[in-house]
Structures are given as structure tokens and as C-alpha cells.
PDB file of C-alpha atoms and ligand atoms in Angstrom:
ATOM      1  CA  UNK A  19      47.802 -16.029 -42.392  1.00 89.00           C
ATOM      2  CA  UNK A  20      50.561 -13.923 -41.608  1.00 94.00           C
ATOM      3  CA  UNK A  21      51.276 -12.803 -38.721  1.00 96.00           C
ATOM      4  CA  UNK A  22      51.974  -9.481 -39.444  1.00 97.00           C
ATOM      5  CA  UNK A  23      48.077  -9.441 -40.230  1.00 98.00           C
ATOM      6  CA  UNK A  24      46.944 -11.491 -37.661  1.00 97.00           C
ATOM      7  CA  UNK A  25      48.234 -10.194 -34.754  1.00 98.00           C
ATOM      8  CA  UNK A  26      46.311  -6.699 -36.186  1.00 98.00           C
ATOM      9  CA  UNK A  27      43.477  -8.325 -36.795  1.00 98.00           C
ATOM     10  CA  UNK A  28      42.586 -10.267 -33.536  1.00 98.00           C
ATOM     11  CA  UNK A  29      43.833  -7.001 -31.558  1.00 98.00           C
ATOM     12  CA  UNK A  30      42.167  -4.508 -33.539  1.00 98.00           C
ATOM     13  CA  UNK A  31      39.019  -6.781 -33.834  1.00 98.00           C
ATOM     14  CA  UNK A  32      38.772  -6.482 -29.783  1.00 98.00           C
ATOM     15  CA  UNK A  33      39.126  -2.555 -30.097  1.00 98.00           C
ATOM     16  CA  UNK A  34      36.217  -2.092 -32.941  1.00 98.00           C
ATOM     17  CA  UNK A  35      33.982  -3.955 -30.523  1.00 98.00           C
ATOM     18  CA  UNK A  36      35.026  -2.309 -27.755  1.00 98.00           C
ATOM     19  CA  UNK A  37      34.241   1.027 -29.486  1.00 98.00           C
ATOM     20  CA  UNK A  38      31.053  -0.200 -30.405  1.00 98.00           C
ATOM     21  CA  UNK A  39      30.422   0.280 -26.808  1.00 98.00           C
ATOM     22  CA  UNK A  40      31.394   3.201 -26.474  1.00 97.00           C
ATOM     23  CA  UNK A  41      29.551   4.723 -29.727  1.00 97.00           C
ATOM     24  CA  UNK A  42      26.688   3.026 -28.189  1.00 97.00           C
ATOM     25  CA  UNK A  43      26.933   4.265 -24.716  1.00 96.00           C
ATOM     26  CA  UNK A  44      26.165   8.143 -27.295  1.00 96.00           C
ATOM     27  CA  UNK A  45      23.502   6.873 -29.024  1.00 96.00           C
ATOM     28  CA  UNK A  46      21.476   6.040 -26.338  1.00 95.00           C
ATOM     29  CA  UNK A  47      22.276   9.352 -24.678  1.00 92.00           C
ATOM     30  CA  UNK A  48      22.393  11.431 -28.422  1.00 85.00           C
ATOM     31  CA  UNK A  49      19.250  14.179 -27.079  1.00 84.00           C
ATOM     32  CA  UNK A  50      22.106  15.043 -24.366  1.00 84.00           C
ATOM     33  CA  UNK A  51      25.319  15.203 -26.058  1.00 74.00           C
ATOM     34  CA  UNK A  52      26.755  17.972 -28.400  1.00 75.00           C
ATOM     35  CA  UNK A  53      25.862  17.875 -32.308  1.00 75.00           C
ATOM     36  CA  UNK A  54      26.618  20.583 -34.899  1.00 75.00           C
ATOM     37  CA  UNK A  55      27.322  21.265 -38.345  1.00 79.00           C
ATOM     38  CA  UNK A  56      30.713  21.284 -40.452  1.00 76.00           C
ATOM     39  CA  UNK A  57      28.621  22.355 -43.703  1.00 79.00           C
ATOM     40  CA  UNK A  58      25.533  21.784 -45.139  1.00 79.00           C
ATOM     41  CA  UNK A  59      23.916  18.555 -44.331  1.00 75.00           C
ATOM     42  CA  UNK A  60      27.528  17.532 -42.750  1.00 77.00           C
ATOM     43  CA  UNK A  61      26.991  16.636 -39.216  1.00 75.00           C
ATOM     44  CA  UNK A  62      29.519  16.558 -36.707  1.00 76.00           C
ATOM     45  CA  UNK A  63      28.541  14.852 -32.886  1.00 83.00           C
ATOM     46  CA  UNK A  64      30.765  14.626 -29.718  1.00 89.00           C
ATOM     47  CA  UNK A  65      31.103  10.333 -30.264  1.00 92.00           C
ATOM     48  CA  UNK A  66      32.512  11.029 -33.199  1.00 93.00           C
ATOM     49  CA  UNK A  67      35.426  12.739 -31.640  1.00 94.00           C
ATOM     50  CA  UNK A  68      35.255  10.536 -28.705  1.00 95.00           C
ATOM     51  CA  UNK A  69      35.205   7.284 -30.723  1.00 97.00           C
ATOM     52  CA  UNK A  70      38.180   8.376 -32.856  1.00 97.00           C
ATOM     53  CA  UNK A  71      40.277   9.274 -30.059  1.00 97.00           C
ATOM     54  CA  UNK A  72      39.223   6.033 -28.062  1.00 98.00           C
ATOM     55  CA  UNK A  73      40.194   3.599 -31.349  1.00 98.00           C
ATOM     56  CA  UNK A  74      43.057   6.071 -31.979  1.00 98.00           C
ATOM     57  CA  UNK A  75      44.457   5.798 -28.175  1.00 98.00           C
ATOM     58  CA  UNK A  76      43.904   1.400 -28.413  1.00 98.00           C
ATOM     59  CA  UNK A  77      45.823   1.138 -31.274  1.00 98.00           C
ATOM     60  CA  UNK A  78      48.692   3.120 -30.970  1.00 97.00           C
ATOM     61  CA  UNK A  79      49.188   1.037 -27.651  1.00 98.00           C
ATOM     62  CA  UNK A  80      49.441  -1.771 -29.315  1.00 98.00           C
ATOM     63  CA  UNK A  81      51.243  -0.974 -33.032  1.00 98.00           C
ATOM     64  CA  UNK A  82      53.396   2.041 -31.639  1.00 97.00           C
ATOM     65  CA  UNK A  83      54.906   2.527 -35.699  1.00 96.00           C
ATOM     66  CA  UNK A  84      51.140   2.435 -37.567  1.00 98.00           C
ATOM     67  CA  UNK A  85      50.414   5.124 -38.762  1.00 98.00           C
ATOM     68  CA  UNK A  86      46.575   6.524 -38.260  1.00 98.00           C
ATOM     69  CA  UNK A  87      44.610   8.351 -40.288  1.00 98.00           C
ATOM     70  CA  UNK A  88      40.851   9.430 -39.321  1.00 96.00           C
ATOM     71  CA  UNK A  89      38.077  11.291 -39.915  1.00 90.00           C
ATOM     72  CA  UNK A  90      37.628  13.971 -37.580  1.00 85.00           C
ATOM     73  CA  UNK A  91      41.517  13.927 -36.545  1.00 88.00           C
ATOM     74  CA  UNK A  92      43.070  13.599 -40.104  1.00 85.00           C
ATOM     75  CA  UNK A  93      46.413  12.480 -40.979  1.00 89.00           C
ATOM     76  CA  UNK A  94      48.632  11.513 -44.025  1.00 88.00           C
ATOM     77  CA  UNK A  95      49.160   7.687 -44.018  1.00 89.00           C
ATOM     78  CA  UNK A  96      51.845   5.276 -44.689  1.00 91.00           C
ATOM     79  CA  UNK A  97      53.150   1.946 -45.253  1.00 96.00           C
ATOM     80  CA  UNK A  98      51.314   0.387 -42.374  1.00 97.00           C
ATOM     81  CA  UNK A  99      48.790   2.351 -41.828  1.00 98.00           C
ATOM     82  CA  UNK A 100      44.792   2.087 -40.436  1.00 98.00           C
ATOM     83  CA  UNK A 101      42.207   4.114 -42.289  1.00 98.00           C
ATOM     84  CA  UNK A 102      39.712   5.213 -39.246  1.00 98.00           C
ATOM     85  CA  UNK A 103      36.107   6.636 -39.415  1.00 97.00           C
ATOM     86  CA  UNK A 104      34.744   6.803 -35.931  1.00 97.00           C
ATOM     87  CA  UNK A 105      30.867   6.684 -37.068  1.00 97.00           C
ATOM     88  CA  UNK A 106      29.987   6.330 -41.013  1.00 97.00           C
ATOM     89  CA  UNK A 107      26.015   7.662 -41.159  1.00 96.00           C
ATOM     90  CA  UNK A 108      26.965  10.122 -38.342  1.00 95.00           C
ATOM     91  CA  UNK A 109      23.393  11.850 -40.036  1.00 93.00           C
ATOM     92  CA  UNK A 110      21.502   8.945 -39.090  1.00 96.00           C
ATOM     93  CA  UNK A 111      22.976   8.522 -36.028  1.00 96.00           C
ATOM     94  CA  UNK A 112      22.415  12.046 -34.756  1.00 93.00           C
ATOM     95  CA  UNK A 113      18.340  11.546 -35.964  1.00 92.00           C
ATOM     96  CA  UNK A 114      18.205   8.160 -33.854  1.00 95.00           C
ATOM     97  CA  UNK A 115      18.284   6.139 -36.983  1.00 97.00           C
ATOM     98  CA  UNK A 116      20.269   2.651 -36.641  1.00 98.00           C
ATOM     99  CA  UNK A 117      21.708   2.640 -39.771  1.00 98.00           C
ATOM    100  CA  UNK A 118      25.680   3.768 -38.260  1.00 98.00           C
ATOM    101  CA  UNK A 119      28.762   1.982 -38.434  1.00 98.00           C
ATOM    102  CA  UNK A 120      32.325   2.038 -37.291  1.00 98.00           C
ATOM    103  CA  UNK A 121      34.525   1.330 -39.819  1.00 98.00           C
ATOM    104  CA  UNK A 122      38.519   0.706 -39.635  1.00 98.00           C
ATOM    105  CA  UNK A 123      40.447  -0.244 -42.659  1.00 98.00           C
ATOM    106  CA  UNK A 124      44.256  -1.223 -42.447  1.00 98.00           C
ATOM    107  CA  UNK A 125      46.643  -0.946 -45.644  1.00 98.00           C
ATOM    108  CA  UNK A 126      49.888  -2.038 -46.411  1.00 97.00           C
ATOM    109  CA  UNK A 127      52.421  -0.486 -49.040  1.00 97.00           C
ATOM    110  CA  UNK A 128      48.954   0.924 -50.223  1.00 96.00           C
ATOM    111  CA  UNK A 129      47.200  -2.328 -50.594  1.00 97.00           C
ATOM    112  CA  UNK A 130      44.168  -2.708 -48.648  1.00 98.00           C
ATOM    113  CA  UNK A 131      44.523  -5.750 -45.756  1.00 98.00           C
ATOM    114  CA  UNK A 132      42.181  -6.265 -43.088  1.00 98.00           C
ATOM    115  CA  UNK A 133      38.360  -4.664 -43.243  1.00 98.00           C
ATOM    116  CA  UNK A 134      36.528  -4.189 -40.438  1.00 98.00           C
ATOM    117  CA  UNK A 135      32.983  -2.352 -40.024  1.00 99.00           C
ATOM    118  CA  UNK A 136      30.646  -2.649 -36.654  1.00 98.00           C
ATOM    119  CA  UNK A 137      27.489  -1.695 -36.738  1.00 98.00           C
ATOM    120  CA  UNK A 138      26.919  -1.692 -32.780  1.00 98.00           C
ATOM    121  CA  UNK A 139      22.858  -0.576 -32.524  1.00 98.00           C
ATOM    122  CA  UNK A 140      21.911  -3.608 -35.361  1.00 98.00           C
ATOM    123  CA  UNK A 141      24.573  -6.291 -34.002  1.00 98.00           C
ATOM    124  CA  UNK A 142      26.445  -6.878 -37.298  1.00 98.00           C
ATOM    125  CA  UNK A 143      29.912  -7.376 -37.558  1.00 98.00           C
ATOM    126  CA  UNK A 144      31.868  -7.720 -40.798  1.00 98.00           C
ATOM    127  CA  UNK A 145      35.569  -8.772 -41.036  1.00 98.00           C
ATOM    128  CA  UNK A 146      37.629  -9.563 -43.894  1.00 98.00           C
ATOM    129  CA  UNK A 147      41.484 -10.105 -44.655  1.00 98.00           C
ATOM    130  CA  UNK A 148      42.620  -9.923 -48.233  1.00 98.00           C
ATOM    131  CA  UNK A 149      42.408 -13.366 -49.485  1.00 98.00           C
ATOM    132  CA  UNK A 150      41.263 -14.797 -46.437  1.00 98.00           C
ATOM    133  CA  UNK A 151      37.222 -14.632 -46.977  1.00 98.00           C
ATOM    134  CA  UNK A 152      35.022 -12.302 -45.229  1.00 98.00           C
ATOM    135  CA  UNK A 153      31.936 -13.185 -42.614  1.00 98.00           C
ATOM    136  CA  UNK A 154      29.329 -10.989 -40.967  1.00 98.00           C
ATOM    137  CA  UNK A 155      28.825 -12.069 -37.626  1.00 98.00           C
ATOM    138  CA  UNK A 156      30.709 -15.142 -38.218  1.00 98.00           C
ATOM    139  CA  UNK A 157      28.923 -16.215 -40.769  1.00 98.00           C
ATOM    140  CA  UNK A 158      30.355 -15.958 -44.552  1.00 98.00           C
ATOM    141  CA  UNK A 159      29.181 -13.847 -46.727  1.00 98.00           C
ATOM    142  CA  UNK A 160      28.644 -13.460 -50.624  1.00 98.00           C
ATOM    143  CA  UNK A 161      27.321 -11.240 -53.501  1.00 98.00           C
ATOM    144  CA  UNK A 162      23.649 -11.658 -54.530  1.00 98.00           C
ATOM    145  CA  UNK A 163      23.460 -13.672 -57.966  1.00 98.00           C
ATOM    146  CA  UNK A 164      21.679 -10.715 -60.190  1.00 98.00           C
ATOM    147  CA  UNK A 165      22.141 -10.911 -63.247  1.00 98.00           C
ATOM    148  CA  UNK A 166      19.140  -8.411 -65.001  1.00 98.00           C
ATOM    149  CA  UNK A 167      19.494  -4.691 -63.716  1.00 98.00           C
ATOM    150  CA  UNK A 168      15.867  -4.748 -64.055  1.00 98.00           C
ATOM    151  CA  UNK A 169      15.514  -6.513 -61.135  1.00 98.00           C
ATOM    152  CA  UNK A 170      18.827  -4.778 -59.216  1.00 98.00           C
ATOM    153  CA  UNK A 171      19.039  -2.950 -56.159  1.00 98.00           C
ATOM    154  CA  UNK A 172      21.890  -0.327 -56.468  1.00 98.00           C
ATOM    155  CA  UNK A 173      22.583   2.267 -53.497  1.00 98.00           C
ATOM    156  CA  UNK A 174      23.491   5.459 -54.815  1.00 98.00           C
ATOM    157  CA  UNK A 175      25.439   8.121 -51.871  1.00 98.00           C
ATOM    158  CA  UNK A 176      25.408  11.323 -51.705  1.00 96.00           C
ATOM    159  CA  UNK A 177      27.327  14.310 -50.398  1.00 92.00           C
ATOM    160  CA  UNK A 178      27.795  18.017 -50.346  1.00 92.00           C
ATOM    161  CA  UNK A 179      31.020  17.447 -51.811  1.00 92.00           C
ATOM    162  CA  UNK A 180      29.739  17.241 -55.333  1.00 93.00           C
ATOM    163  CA  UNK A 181      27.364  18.886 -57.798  1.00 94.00           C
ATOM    164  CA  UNK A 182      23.996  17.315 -56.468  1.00 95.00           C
ATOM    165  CA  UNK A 183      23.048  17.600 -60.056  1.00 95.00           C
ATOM    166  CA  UNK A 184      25.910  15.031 -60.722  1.00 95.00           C
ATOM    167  CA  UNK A 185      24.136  12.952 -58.240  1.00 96.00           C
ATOM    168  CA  UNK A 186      20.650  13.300 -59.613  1.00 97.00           C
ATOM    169  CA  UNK A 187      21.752  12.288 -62.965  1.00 97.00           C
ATOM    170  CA  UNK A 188      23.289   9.277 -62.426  1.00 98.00           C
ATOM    171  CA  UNK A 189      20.190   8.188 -60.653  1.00 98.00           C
ATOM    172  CA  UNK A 190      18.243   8.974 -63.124  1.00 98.00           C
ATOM    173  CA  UNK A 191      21.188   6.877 -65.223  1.00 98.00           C
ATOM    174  CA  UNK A 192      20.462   4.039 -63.108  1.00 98.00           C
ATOM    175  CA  UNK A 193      16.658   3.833 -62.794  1.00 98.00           C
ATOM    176  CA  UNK A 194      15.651   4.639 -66.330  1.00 98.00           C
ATOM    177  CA  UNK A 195      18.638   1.376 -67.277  1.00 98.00           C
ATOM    178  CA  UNK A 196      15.840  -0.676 -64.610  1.00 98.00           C
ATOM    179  CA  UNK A 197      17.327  -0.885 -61.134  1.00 98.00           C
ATOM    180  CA  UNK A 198      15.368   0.958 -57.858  1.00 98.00           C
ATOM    181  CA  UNK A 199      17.864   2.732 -56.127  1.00 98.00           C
ATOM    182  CA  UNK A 200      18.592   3.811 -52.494  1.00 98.00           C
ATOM    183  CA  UNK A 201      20.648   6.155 -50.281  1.00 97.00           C
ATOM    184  CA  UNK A 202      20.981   4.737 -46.770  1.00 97.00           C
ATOM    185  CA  UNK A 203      23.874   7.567 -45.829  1.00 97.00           C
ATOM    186  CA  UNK A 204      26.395   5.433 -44.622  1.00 98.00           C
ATOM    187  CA  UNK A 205      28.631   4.498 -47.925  1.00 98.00           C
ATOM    188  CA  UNK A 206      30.973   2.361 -45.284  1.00 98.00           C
ATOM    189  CA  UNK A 207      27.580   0.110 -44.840  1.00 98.00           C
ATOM    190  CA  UNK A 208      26.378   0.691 -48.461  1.00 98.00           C
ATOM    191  CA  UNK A 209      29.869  -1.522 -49.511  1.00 98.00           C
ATOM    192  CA  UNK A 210      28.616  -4.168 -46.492  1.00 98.00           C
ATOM    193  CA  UNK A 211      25.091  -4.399 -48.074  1.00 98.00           C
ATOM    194  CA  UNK A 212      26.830  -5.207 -51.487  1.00 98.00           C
ATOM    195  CA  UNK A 213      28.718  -7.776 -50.136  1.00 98.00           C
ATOM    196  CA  UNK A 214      26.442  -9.691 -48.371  1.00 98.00           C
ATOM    197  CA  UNK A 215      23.813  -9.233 -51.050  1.00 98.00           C
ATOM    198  CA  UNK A 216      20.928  -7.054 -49.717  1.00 98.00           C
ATOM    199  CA  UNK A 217      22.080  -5.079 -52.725  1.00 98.00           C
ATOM    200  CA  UNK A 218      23.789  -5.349 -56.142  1.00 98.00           C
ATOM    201  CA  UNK A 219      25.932  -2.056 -56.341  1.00 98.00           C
ATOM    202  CA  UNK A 220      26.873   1.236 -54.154  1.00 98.00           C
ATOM    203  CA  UNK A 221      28.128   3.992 -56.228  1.00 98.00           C
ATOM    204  CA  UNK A 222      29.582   7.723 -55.191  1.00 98.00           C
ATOM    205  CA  UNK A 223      31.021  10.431 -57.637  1.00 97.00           C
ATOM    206  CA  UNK A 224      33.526  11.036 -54.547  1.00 97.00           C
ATOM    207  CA  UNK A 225      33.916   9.581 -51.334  1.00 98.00           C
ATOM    208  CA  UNK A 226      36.554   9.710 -48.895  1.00 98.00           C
ATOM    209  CA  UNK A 227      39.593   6.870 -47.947  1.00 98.00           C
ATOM    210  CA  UNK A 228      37.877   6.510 -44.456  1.00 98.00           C
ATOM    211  CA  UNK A 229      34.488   5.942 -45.836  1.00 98.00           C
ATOM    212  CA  UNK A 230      35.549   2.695 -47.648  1.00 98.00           C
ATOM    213  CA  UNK A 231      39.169   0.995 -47.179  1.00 98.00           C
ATOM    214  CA  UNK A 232      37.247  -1.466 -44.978  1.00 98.00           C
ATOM    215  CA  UNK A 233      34.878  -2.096 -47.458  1.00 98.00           C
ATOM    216  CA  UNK A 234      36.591  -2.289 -49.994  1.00 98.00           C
ATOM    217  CA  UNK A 235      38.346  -5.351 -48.198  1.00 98.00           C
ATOM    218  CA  UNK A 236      34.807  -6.808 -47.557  1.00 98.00           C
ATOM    219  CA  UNK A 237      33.306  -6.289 -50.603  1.00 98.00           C
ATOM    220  CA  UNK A 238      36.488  -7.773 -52.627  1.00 98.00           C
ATOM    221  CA  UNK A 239      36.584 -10.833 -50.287  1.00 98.00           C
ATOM    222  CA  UNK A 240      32.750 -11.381 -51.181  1.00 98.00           C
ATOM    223  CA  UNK A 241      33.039 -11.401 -54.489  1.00 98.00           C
ATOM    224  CA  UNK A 242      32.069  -7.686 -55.607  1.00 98.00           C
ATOM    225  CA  UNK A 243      34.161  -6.069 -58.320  1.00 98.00           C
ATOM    226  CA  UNK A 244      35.412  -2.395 -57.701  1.00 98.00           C
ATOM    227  CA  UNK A 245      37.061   0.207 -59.269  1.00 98.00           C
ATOM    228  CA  UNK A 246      41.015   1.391 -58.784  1.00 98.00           C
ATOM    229  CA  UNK A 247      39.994   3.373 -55.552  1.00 98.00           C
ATOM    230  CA  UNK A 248      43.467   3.284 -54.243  1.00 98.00           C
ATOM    231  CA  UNK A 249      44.935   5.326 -56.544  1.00 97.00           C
ATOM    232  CA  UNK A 250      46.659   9.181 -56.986  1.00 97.00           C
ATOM    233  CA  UNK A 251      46.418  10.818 -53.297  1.00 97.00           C
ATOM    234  CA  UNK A 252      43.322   8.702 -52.484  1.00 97.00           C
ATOM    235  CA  UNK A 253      44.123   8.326 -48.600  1.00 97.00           C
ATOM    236  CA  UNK A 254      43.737  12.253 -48.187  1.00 97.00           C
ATOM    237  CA  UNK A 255      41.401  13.252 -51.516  1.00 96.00           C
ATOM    238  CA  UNK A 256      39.884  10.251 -51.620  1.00 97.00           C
ATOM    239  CA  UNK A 257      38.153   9.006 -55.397  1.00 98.00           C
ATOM    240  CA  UNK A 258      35.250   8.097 -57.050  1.00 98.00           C
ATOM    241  CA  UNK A 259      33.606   4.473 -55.931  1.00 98.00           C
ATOM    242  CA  UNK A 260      31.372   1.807 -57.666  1.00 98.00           C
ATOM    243  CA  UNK A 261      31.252  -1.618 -57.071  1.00 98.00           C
ATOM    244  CA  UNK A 262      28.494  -4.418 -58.212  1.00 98.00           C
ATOM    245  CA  UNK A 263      27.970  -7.860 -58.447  1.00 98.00           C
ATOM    246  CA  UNK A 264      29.652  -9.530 -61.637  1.00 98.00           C
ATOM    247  CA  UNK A 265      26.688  -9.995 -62.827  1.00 98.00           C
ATOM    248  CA  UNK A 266      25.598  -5.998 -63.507  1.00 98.00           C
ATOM    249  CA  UNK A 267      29.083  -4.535 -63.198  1.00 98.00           C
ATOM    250  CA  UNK A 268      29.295  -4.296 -67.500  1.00 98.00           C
ATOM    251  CA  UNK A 269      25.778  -2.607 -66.624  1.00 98.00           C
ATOM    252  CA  UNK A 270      26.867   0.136 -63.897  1.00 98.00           C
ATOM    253  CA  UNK A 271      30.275   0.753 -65.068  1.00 98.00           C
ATOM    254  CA  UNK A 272      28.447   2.098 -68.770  1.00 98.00           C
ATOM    255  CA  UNK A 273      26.319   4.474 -66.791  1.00 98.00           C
ATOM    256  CA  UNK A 274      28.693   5.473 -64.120  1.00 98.00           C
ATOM    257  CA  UNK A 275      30.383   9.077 -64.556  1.00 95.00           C
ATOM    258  CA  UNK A 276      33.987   9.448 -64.575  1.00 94.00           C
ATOM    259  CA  UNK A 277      34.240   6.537 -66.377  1.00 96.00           C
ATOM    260  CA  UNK A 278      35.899   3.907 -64.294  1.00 98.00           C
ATOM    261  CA  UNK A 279      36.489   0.027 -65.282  1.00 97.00           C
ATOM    262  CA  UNK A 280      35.700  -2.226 -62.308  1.00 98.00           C
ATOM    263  CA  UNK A 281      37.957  -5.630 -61.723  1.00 97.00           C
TER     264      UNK A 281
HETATM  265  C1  IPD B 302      29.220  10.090 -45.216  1.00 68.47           C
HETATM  266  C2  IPD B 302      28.400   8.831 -45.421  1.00 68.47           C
HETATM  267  C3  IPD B 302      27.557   8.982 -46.669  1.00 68.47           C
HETATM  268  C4  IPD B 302      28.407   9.169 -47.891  1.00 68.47           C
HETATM  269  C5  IPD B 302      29.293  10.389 -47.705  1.00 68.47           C
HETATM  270  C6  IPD B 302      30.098  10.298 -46.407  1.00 68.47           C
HETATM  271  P1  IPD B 302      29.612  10.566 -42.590  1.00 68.47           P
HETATM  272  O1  IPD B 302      30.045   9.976 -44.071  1.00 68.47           O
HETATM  273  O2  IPD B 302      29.221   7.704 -45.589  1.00 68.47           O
HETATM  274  O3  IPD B 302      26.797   7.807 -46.874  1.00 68.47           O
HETATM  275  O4  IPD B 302      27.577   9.342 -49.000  1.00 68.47           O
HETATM  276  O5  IPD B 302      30.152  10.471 -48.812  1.00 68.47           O
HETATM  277  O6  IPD B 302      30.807  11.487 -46.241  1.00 68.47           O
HETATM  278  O7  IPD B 302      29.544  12.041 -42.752  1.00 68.47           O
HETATM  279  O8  IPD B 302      28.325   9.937 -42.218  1.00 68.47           O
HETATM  280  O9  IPD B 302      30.779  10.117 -41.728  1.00 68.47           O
HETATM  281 CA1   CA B 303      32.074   8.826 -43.094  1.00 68.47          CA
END
């Protein structure tokens, strides 16, 4: 591998866990600690703020001339540059649900590099390097083998962001074409659950960069096929997502609004 993206992914590897820690160390105190809105059902807790500056702090240390860009802290990217959301499901994790991640994505010259997502509370840690493979605790992972969206399981996310009657209607797309579908809230672990095959397909009208340049490392790595995400200002305005296994993506990408072609 080179070692441009090795040394970032052994040191940055360290950091993720050691913010799972940290994230943890708020979730087991969450009745205590500070929690408000930024909008309608947007929530907003004190270990997000805290993770973000700890992962921000860590790496900087160590890759002085990254750039960082991040949820709660923002930022405009560049050639080298790590993709940051402190806690993905930050919903969930305010209600005590486990079902949070960290997620930390790392481009170069725009082209996603190294994925890495850690969801501390269920012990699952994904990592994947562009053309290097992907694992989740080690282990490697792949797409499930559906074929027949009558037997698919695609997650569907949704935010305040968009029209919820955008939302409703491609779910209604999507189960009257066959598949059941789901909303777990975390669209960085929706993208994990496609690649390692506990679904077939997460898709999201709009999302943002943080949400899913890890994933979209893991996913890749696992086989999935995904849209362009990476294109126009996508790092700041982010885009729409959707990504299946190969064998419903001709299925999802015909019921999927804005039309996108997945590859
Ligand atoms: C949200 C979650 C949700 C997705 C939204 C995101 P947050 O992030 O990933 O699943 O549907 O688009 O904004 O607010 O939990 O960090
Ligand atoms: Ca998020």
C-alpha cells in the first residue's frame, strides 16, 4: 500500500478507537450531559462537539497539512483532506439507542481513500482502503447475493433537509416494486449494513459529505455499486446517495428520484 495511505490509516485507525472511548464515556453518562436542538428532529449533544474536537486535535498532531472538515465544526476541504462526523445517529444516541457510529473518511485530489466507521456501544469496526478490501472487526466483508427485490432489504434515510413527501414517495417506490424497507437514522451505518450484507441498498434524496465518504470507501471495497457522490461542491452541499448490491442496483436506480446511474 502506499505509504502515504498507510501511515494515515494505522494512525488514524488508533484515534477512531480512541474516540470511541471517549463517545462512550457520553453515552453512558447521556441523562447528565447537554442535548438540544439545531431544527426539527436535528439533535445536537455535548459528545458531539467533544468527539469532533478530540479526533480534530489527534489528527492535526499527526498530519499538520490535512485539511479537516466536520460536522459540528465545518470546513472547506482539500487535496488531502479527512471528512469527520463525530457521532452519525446522534438521534439514537441521545434516546439511549445503540445504533451510533463515528465515522472518518479521508480523500485525496477528491477521490475517496481510507473509510473508517466505529460503532463503539455494538463493538464493530469497519475499515477499508480503496482497492485494498474492507473488514469489520477484522473480518472481511461482502454484499449479500440478492438478486429478487422481492425478497430485498433496502434502508431508506431521512432528514429535515428535504420534502418528507419526497421521502414518503420513494418508499412507497420501493415497497410497492417488493422490498421491506427501514430507517435506522444513521446513513454512515446504513452504507456499513450494505456492505456487509444485513441489507441490499441505503438510499437518501440528500445527505451530507460527512455522513458517507467513509462509507462510501466501505461499501465500494465490498462490492456495492454507488452513485457519482463526489461530485459539484459535494464536500460542503453534499448530494443525493444510493447504493445496492449488483444484483438490485438496475432495480433501485429505476425508482430512485433524481435519477442517478450507479457504477
Ligand atoms: C443524520 C443521520 C441520518 C441521515 C441524515 C443525517 P446525524 O446524521 O445519518 O441517518 O438520514 O441525513 O443527517 O444528525 O445523526 O449526525
Ligand atoms: Ca451525521
Amino acid at each position: 500500500m502506499d505509504p502515504f495511505l498507510s501511515d494515515r490509516l494505522s494512525a488514524v485507525r488508533a484515534i477512531v478507537r480512541e474516540a470511541g472511548v471517549v463517545a462512550l464515556d457520553y453515552f453512558s453518562r447521556r441523562n447528565e450531559i447537554v442535548v438540544s436542538m439545531k431544527g426539527r428532529q436535528d439533535w445536537l449533544t455535548e459528545a458531539d462537539g467533544a468527539v469532533e474536537t478530540f479526533l480534530r486535535r489527534k489528527i492535526a498532531a499527526v498530519f499538520p497539512n490535512d485539511q479537516i472538515v466536520g460536522e459540528e465544526q465545518g470546513g472547506s476541504g482539500g487535496d488531502a483532506m479527512w471528512i469527520i462526523d463525530p457521532i452519525d445517529g446522534t438521534a439514537n444516541f441521545a434516546r439511549g439507542d445503540r445504533q451510533w457510529c463515528i465515522s472518518v473518511g479521508f480523500a485525496r485530489n477528491g477521490v475517496p481513500e481510507i473509510g473508517l466507521i466505529f460503532s463503539p456501544a455494538q463493538d464493530e469496526f469497519y475499515e477499508a482502503v480503496r482497492g485494498h478490501g474492507v473488514t469489520m472487526n477484522d473480518q472481511p466483508i461482502r454484499v449479500a447475493p440478492t438478486h429478487d427485490i422481492g425478497t430485498a432489504v433496502v434502508e431508506i434515510g431521512w432528514s429535515p433537509r428535504r420534502p418528507t413527501d419526497d421521502y414518503l414517495a420513494l418508499v412507497g417506490r420501493v415497497m410497492r416494486a417488493g422490498a421491506t424497507v427501514k430507517r435506522s437514522a444513521s446513513g454512515a451505518l446504513g452504507m456499513a449494513h450494505v456492505a456487509n450484507g444485513r441489507t441490499d441498498g441505503y438510499a437518501e434524496v440528500h445527505i451530507n459529505s460527512w455522513d458517507v465518504l467513509a462509507g462510501l470507501v466501505i461499501a465500494r471495497e465490498a462490492g456495492v455499486l454507488i452513485n457519482d457522490f463526489c461530485s459539484g461542491p459535494w464536500v460542503t452541499e453534499g448530494n443525493p446517495i444510493l447504493c445496492a448490491t449488483p444484483g438490485i442496483a438496475r432495480d433501485l436506480e429505476n425508482l430512485f428520484e433524481p435519477r442517478v446511474t450507479l457504477s
